[in-house]
Every structure is written in structure tokens, then in C-alpha cells.
Short mmCIF file of C-alpha atoms in Angstrom, two decimals:
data_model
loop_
_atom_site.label_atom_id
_atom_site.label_comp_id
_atom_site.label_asym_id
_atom_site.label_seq_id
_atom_site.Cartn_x
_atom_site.Cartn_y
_atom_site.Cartn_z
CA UNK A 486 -6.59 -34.18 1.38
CA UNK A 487 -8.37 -30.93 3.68
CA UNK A 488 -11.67 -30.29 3.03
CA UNK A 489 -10.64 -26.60 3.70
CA UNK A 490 -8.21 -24.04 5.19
CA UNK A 491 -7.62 -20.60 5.89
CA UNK A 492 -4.65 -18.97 6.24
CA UNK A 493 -3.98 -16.36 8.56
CA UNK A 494 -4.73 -12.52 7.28
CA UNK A 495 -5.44 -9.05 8.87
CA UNK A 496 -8.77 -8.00 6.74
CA UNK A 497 -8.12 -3.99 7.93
CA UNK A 498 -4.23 -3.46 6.83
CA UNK A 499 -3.00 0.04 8.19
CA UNK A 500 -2.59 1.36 4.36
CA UNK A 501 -5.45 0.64 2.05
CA UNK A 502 -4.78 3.54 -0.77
CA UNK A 503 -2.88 0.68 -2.92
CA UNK A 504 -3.53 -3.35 -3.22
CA UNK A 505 0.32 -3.55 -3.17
CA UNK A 506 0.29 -2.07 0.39
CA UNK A 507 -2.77 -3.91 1.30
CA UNK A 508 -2.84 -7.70 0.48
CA UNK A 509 1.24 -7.71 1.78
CA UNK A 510 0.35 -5.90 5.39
CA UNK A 511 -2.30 -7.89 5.91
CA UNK A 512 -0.39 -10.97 5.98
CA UNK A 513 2.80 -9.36 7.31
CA UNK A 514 0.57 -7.75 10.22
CA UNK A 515 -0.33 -11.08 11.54
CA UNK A 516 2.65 -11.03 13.32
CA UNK A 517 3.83 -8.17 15.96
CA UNK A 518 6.97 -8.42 14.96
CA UNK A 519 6.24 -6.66 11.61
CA UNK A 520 6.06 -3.38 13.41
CA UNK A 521 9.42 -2.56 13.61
CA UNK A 522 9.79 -2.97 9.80
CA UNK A 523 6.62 -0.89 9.42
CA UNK A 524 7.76 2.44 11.59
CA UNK A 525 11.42 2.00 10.03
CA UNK A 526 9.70 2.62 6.76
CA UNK A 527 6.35 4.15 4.99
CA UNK A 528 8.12 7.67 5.23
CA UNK A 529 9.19 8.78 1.89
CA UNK A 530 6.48 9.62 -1.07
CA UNK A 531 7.12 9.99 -4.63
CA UNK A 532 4.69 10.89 -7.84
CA UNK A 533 5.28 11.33 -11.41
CA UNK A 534 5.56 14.81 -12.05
CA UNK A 535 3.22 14.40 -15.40
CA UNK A 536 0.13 12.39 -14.25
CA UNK A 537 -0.11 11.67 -18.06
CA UNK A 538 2.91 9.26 -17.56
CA UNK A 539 0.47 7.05 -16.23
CA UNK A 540 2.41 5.60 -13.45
CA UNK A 541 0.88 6.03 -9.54
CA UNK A 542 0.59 9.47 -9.45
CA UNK A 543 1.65 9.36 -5.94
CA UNK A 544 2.12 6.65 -3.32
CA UNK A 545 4.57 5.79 -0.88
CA UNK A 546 8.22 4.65 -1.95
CA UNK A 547 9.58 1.43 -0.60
CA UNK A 548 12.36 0.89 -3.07
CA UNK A 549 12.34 -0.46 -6.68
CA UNK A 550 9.90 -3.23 -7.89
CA UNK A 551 10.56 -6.21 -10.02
CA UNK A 552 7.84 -7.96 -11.86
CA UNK A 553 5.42 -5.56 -10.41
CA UNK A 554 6.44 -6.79 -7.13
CA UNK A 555 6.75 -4.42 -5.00
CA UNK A 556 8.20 -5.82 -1.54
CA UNK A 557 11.41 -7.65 -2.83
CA UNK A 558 13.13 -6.13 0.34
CA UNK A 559 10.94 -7.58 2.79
CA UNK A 560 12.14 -9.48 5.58
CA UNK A 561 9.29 -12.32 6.09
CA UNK A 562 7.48 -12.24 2.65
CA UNK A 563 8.71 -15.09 0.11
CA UNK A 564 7.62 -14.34 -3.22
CA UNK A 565 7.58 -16.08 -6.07
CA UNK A 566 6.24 -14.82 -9.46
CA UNK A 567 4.76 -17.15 -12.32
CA UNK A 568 3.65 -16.21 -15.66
CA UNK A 569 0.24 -17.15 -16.10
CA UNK A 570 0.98 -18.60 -19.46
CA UNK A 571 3.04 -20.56 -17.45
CA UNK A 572 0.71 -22.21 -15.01
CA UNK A 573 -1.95 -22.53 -18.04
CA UNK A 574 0.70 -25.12 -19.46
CA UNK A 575 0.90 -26.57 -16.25
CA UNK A 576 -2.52 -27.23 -15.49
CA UNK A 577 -6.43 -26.35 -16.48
CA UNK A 578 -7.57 -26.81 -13.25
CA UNK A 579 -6.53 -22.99 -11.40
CA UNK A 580 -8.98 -23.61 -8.51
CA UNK A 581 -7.35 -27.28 -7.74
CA UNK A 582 -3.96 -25.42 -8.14
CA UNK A 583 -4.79 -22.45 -5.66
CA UNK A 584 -6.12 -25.21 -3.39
CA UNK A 585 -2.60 -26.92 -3.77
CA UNK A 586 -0.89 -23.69 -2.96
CA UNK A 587 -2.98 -22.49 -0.12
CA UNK A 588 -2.29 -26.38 1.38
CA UNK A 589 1.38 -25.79 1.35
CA UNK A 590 0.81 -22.04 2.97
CA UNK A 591 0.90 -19.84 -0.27
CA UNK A 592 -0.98 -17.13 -0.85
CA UNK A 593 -2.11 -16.46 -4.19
CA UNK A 594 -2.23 -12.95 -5.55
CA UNK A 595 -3.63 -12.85 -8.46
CA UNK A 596 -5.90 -10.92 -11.36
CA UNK A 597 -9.38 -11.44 -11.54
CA UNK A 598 -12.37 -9.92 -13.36
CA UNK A 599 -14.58 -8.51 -10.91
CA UNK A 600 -17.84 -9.10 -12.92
CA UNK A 601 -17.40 -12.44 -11.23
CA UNK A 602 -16.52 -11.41 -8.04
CA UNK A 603 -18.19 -8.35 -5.81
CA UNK A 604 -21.00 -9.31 -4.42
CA UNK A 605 -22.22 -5.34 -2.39
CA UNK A 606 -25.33 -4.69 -3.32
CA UNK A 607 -25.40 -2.29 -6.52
CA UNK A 608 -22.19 -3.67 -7.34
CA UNK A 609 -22.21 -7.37 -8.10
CA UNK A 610 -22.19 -8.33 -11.77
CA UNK A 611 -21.13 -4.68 -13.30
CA UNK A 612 -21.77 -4.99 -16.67
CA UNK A 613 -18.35 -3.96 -18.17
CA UNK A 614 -15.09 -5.92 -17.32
CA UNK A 615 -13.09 -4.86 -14.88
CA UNK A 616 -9.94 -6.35 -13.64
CA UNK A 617 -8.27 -6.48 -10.62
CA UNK A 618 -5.52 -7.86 -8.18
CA UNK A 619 -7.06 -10.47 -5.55
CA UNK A 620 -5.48 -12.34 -2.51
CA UNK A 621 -6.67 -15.62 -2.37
CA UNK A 622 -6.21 -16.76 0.96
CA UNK A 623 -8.64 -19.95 2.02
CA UNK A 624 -10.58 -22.89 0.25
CA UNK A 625 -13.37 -24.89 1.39
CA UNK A 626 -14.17 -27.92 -0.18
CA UNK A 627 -17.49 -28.94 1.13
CA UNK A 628 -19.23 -25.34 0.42
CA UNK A 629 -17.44 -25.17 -3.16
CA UNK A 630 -15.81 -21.60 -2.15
CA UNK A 631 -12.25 -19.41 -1.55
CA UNK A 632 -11.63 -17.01 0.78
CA UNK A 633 -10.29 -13.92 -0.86
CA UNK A 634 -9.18 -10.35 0.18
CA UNK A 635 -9.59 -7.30 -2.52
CA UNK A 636 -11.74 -3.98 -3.37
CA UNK A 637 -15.42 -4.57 -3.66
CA UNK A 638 -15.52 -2.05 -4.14
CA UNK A 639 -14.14 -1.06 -0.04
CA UNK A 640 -11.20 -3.18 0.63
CA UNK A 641 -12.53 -6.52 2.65
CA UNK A 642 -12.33 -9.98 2.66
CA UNK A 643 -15.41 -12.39 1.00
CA UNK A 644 -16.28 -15.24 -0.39
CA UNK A 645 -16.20 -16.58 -4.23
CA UNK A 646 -17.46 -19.98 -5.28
CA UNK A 647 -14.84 -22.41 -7.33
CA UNK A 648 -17.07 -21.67 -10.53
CA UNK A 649 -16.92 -17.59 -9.94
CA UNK A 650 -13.07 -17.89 -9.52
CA UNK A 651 -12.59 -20.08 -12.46
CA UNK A 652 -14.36 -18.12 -14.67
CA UNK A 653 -12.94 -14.77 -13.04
CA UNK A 654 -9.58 -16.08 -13.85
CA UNK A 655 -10.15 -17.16 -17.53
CA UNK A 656 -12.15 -13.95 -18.45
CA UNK A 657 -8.85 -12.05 -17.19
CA UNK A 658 -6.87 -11.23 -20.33
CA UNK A 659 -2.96 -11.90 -20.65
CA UNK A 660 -1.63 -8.26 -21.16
CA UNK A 661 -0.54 -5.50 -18.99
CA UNK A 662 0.31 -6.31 -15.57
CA UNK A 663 -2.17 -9.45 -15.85
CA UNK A 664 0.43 -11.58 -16.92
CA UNK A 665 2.01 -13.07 -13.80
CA UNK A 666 0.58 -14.23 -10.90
CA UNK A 667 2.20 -14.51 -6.88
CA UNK A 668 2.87 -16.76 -4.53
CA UNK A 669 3.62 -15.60 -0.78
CA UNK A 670 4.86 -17.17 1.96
CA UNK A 671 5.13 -15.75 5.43
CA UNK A 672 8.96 -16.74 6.50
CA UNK A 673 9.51 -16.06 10.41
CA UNK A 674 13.29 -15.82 9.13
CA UNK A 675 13.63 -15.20 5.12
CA UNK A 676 15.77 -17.84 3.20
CA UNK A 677 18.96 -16.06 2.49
CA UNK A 678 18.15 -13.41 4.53
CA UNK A 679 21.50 -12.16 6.90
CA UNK A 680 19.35 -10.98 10.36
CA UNK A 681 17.43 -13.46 12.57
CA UNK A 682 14.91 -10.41 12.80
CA UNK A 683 14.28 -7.19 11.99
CA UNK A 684 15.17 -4.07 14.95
CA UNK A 685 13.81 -0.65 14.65
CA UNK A 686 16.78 1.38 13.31
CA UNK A 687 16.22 4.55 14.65
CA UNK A 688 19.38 6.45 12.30
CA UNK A 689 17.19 5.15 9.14
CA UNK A 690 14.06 6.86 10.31
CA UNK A 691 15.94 9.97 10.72
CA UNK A 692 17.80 9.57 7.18
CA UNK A 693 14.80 9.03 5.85
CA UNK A 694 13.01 12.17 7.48
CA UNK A 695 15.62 13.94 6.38
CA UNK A 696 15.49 12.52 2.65
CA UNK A 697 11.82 13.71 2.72
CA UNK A 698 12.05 17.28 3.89
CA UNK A 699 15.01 17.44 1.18
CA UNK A 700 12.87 15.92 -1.63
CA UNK A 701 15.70 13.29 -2.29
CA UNK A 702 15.93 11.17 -4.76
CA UNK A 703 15.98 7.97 -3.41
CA UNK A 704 16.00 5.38 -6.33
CA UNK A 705 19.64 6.88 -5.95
CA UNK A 706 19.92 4.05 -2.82
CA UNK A 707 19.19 1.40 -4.94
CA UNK A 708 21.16 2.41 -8.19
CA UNK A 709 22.67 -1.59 -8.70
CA UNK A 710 18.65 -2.12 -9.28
CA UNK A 711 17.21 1.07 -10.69
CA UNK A 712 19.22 3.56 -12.52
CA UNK A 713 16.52 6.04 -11.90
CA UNK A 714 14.29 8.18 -13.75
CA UNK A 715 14.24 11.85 -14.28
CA UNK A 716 10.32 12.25 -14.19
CA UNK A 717 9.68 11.45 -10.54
CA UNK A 718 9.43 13.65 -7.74
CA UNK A 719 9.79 12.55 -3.91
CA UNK A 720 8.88 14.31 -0.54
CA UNK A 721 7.96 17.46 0.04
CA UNK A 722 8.08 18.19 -3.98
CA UNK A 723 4.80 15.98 -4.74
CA UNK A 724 2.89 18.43 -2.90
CA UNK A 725 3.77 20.74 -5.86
CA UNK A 726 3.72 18.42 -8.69
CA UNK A 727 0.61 17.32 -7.07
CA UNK A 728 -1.02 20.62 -7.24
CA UNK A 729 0.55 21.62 -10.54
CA UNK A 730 -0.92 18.14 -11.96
CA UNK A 731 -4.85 18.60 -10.21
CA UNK A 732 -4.54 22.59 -11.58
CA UNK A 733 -4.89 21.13 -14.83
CA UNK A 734 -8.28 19.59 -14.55
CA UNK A 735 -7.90 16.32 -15.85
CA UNK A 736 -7.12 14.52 -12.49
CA UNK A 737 -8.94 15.80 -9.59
CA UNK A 738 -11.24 12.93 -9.80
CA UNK A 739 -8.66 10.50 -8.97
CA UNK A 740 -9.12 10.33 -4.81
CA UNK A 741 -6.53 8.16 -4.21
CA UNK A 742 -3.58 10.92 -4.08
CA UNK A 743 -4.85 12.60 -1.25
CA UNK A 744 -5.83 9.09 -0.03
CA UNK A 745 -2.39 8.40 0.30
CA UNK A 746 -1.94 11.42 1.85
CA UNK A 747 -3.65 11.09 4.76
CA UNK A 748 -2.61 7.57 5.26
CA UNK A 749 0.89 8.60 5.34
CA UNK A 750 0.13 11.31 8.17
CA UNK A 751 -1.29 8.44 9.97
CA UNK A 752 1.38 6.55 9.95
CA UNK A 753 3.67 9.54 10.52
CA UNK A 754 1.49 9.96 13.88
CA UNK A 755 1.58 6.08 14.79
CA UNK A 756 5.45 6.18 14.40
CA UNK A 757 5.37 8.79 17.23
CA UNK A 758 3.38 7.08 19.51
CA UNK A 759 5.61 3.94 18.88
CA UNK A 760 8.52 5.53 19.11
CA UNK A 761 7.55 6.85 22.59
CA UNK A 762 6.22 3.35 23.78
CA UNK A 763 9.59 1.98 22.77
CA UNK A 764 11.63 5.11 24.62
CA UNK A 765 13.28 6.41 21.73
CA UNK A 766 11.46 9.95 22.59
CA UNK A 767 11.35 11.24 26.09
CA UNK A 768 7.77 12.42 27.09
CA UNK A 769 7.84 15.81 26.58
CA UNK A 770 8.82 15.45 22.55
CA UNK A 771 6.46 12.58 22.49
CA UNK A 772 3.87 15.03 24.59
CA UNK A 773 5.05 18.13 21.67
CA UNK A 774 5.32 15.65 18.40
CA UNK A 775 1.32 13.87 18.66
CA UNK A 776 -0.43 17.45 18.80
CA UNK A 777 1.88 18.43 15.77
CA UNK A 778 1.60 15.50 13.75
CA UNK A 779 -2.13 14.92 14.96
CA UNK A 780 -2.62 18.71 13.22
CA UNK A 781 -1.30 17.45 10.33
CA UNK A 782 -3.50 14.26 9.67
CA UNK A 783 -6.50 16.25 10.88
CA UNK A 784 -5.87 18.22 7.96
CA UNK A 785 -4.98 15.76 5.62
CA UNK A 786 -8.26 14.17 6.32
CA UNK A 787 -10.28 17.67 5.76
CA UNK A 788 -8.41 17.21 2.24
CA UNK A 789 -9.80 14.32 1.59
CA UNK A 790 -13.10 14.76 2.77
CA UNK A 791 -13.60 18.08 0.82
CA UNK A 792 -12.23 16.38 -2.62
CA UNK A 793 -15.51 14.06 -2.19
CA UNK A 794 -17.33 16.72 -1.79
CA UNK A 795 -16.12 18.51 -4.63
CA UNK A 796 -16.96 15.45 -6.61
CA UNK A 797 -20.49 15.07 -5.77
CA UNK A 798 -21.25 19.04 -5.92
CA UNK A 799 -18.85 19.00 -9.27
CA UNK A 800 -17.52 22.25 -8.17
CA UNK A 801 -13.94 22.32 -9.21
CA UNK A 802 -13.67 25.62 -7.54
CA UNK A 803 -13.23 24.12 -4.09
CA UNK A 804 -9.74 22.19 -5.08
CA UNK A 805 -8.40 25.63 -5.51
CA UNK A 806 -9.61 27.25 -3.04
CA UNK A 807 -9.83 25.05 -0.33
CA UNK A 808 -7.66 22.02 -1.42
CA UNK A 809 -4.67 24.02 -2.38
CA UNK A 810 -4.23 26.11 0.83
CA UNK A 811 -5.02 23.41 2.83
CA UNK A 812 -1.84 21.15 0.93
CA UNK A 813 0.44 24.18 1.61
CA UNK A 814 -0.11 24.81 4.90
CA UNK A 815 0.30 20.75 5.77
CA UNK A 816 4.07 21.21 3.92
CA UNK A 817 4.51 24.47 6.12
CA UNK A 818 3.70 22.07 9.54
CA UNK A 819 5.17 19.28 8.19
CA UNK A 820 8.30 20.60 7.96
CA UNK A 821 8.97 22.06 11.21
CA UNK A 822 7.29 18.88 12.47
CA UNK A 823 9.66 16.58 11.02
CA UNK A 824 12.75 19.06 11.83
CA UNK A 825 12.08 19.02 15.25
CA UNK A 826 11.30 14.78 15.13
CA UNK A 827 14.69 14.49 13.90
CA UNK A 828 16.12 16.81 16.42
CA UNK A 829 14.28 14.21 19.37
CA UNK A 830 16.23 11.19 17.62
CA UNK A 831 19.18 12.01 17.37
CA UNK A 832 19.08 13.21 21.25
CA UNK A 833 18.70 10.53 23.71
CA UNK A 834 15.70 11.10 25.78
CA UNK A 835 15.94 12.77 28.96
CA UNK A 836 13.10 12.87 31.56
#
């Protein structure tokens, strides 16, 4: 029996607006090989046109989700979801059965209450429940403790003794999306999977540019799955239903919207520079592409910036004026941007 482990994780993911971005890049982004998944995707966005849906109001799409799983397409990530009623039949001991899973190279994603768990100062102990996803990801025996990866409220990785877990864990309730619980396992090659690895398909990236500029529905893609729904909105449309949904007042609190904003521009400007490094754009598009697309993060980041400020000076007058112009003229950049990206891949490079 090991008296501990730890298996291996990334504690600063490239995406950090959502946990189900998080926790799965930073095990995925252990391994270099992930990138070429990464750049092929993390282009298209959708949000629910009514925020009172109560969906994500925006986030990035990566195809349907199952069991609140959303990476069922991966490559490399094995998942298997159990009910949590489930492994309460099976056992009363969860910390000896996370211990068994991290010993066979699971991770364990699951919900715990937080009361229990964050440990910043001024936010340990919060006196109201609060629950929340958590990736369990190392034990050690002799100091009584798990390694675990989550929002503390900044995403980061810390430690929780065995009692803290346990009783995280049971004060949880079985409702919502707290009923199952997930078990990854990094696969160099998938079980059942039809590739021995995953290249950088360059016609995809373009499709799915183009899919983004033409605000396509892509649930369409995966209609054997999803049949779709009516009251979702992808690419360049969230930027209205965005706007139409902060106009009213009730959501301009949320920050994690333009969040996800700005970390898709930054992934929209690390796909350049990858792109270039793997000679898929000659240096002058490369050269022409990083000023454009480093305009548009810049200003994606003002967003975001100004929406906190907005929050502490409670001045709602700023999203209009400031927030609003600033969202149109990133859709007015974006596009040409994105045209003329598409134009450089469908052209082999020349000089």
C-alpha cells in the first residue's frame, strides 16, 4: 500500500472561465501532444439567448455533453461517470475510495462543499454552503491530506485533510448536477479510439472560423447526439444576445461572460503564433495576423477590466457606454481578422 501519490497536473490551465475547461486541460496539458487538439479547437462560442434559461450564458462550444461531461470527444481523457448514490452503496469510506482511485491513476472530479475546503484568508469557513466541482488529484497518508485542484476562490491547487474531504463530501447534497461523480484517466492512445494520435487539421480550423463569422449552428454536427435547441446562439451572434441580455440589468454582475471572452481572444492569438511555428502561415500573415488578433485581446481585456470596475463603483452607466462600443468594435476587427486568417490557410505559405 503507498503512503502517498500525486498524479501529474498543470495548476495554470490556458482557460480558467469554466471548471469544465479547467480541471480537463490541466491534466490533458501535461502532455505536448495535447496542443494540436487544443489549436484545432476552442474557436466557436455559443450563449443562451435568454440568460433567464439558466444555462452558461456563454462559453466556448466543444460539442454536446453527456452526464454533464463535457469532453466525450477527447482523444486521451477516459471518463467514467458514477452516481454518487452509487458509490455510497459501495462503500462509506470516500477518502479510502479516492485513495484507491488515485492508486490506479484516476482522477476524481467531484462536488464538494467549500465551507470545508478554501483555506485564503477571508475565505475559509464561509458561513453559508456552497458547492462546487473539485479535482482530486494526490493523497498522502502520513500527513492525513489530498491534493486537490478547484476555485478558492482563484483557481489553484491546495491541500484538504481526509476529515475536511469527508465531511465536504457528505455535506454535498444529491440533487442538481451533484449527483455523479468522475473518474479520468489520461490514455496516451484512447481505448476504441481509430488514430494513434491526434494531427492539427488545418481544413477544421478554417471550417470552424468560418462557422463562427457565420454564427452557425453547430449542434447541427452532432445531430445523432443532440437534436439541437432553438434558444442558443453561436459566434459572432452572442456578442448581440450578450449585449441584449446585460441591457437588461439583471446580469452585468456575472464576470464570467466577458471572462470567456478574453480567454477566447487569447487563444485565438496563441493559435496564430502556433500556426506560424508549425509553417502553416508564411511570415508575413503570421507578421499581419498577431498585431490584429493582439488588438483584439487587448480589447477584450479593457472589457473585462472596466466590468470590475463598474462593479466596485456600481455605475451601470459604464457597460453602456464603454462596454457596449468596446464589444462592437471587437466583432468589427474580428471579422476581418478571421476573414483574412482563413484566406492564409487555405493558401500555402510562400516566403
Amino acid at each position: 500500500m503507498a503512503n502517498s501519490k500525486r498524479l501529474a497536473i498543470n495548476d495554470k490551465p490556458e482557460i480558467l472561465s469554466y471548471s469544465s475547461h479547467a480541471k480537463t486541460l490541466a491534466i490533458l496539458s501535461t502532455d505536448k501532444r495535447y496542443e494540436a487538439w487544443f489549436h484545432s479547437n476552442y474557436i466557436q462560442l455559443i450563449c443562451e439567448k435568454d440568460f433567464k434559461d439558466k444555462g452558461i450564458h456563454l462559453d466556448f462550444y466543444l460539442g454536446p455533453s453527456k452526464d454533464f461531461n463535457f469532453y466525450v470527444n477527447n482523444p486521451w481523457l477516459y471518463s467514467q461517470t458514477i452516481k454518487k448514490e452509487m458509490v455510497n452503496h459501495l462503500t462509506d469510506n470516500i477518502t479510502e475510495f479516492a485513495i484507491s482511485c488515485i492508486d490506479r491513476n484516476y482522477y476524481v472530479d467531484l462536488h464538494l462543499d467549500q465551507h470545508f475546503v478554501a483555506n485564503d484568508p477571508g475565505f475559509h469557513f464561509e458561513p453559508h454552503q456552497f458547492y462546487h466541482d473539485t479535482l482530486v488529484f494526490g493523497y498522502n497518508r502520513s500527513e492525513q491530506y489530498f491534493d486537490i485542484l478547484g476555485y478558492n476562490p482563484f483557481y489553484k491547487s491546495l491541500k484538504i485533510s481526509f476529515s475536511d474531504f469527508d465531511s465536504a463530501y457528505r455535506n454535498c447534497p444529491i440533487e442538481k448536477w451533484y449527483t455523479v461523480l468522475y473518474l479520468y484517466h489520461y490514455e496516451k492512445k484512447r481505448p476504441g479510439s481509430q488514430s494513434k494520435d491526434y494531427i492539427l487539421d488545418v481544413t477544421w480550423i478554417a471550417d470552424s472560423l468560418k462557422g463562427f463569422l457565420n454564427s452557425t449552428d453547430h449542434t447541427r454536427l452532432f445531430a445523432m447526439f443532440d437534436s439541437g435547441r432553438n434558444n442558443l446562439a453561436f459566434g459572432m451572434d452572442v456578442y448581440h444576445y450578450y449585449k441584449l441580455n446585460l441591457k437588461s440589468g439583471d446580469f452585468w454582475e456575472d464576470i464570467r461572460p466577458l471572462y470567456v471572452l478574453w480567454e477566447h481572444k487569447k487563444c485565438m492569438l496563441s493559435r496564430i503564433q502556433y500556426l506560424y511555428d508549425h509553417h502553416y502561415l508564411s511570415q508575413s500573415n503570421y507578421a499581419y495576423l498577431k498585431v490584429q488578433f493582439e488588438e483584439i485581446k487587448n480589447l477584450a481585456e479593457f472589457i473585462k477590466v472596466t466590468q470590475l470596475k463598474a462593479l466596485i463603483s456600481k455605475d451601470h452607466k459604464i457597460i453602456e457606454k464603454i462596454i457596449f462600443n468596446c464589444l462592437d468594435e471587437i466583432a468589427s476587427k474580428e471579422h476581418k481578422a478571421i476573414n483574412e486568417l482563413i484566406s492564409a490557410l487555405e493558401l500555402p505559405p510562400h516566403d
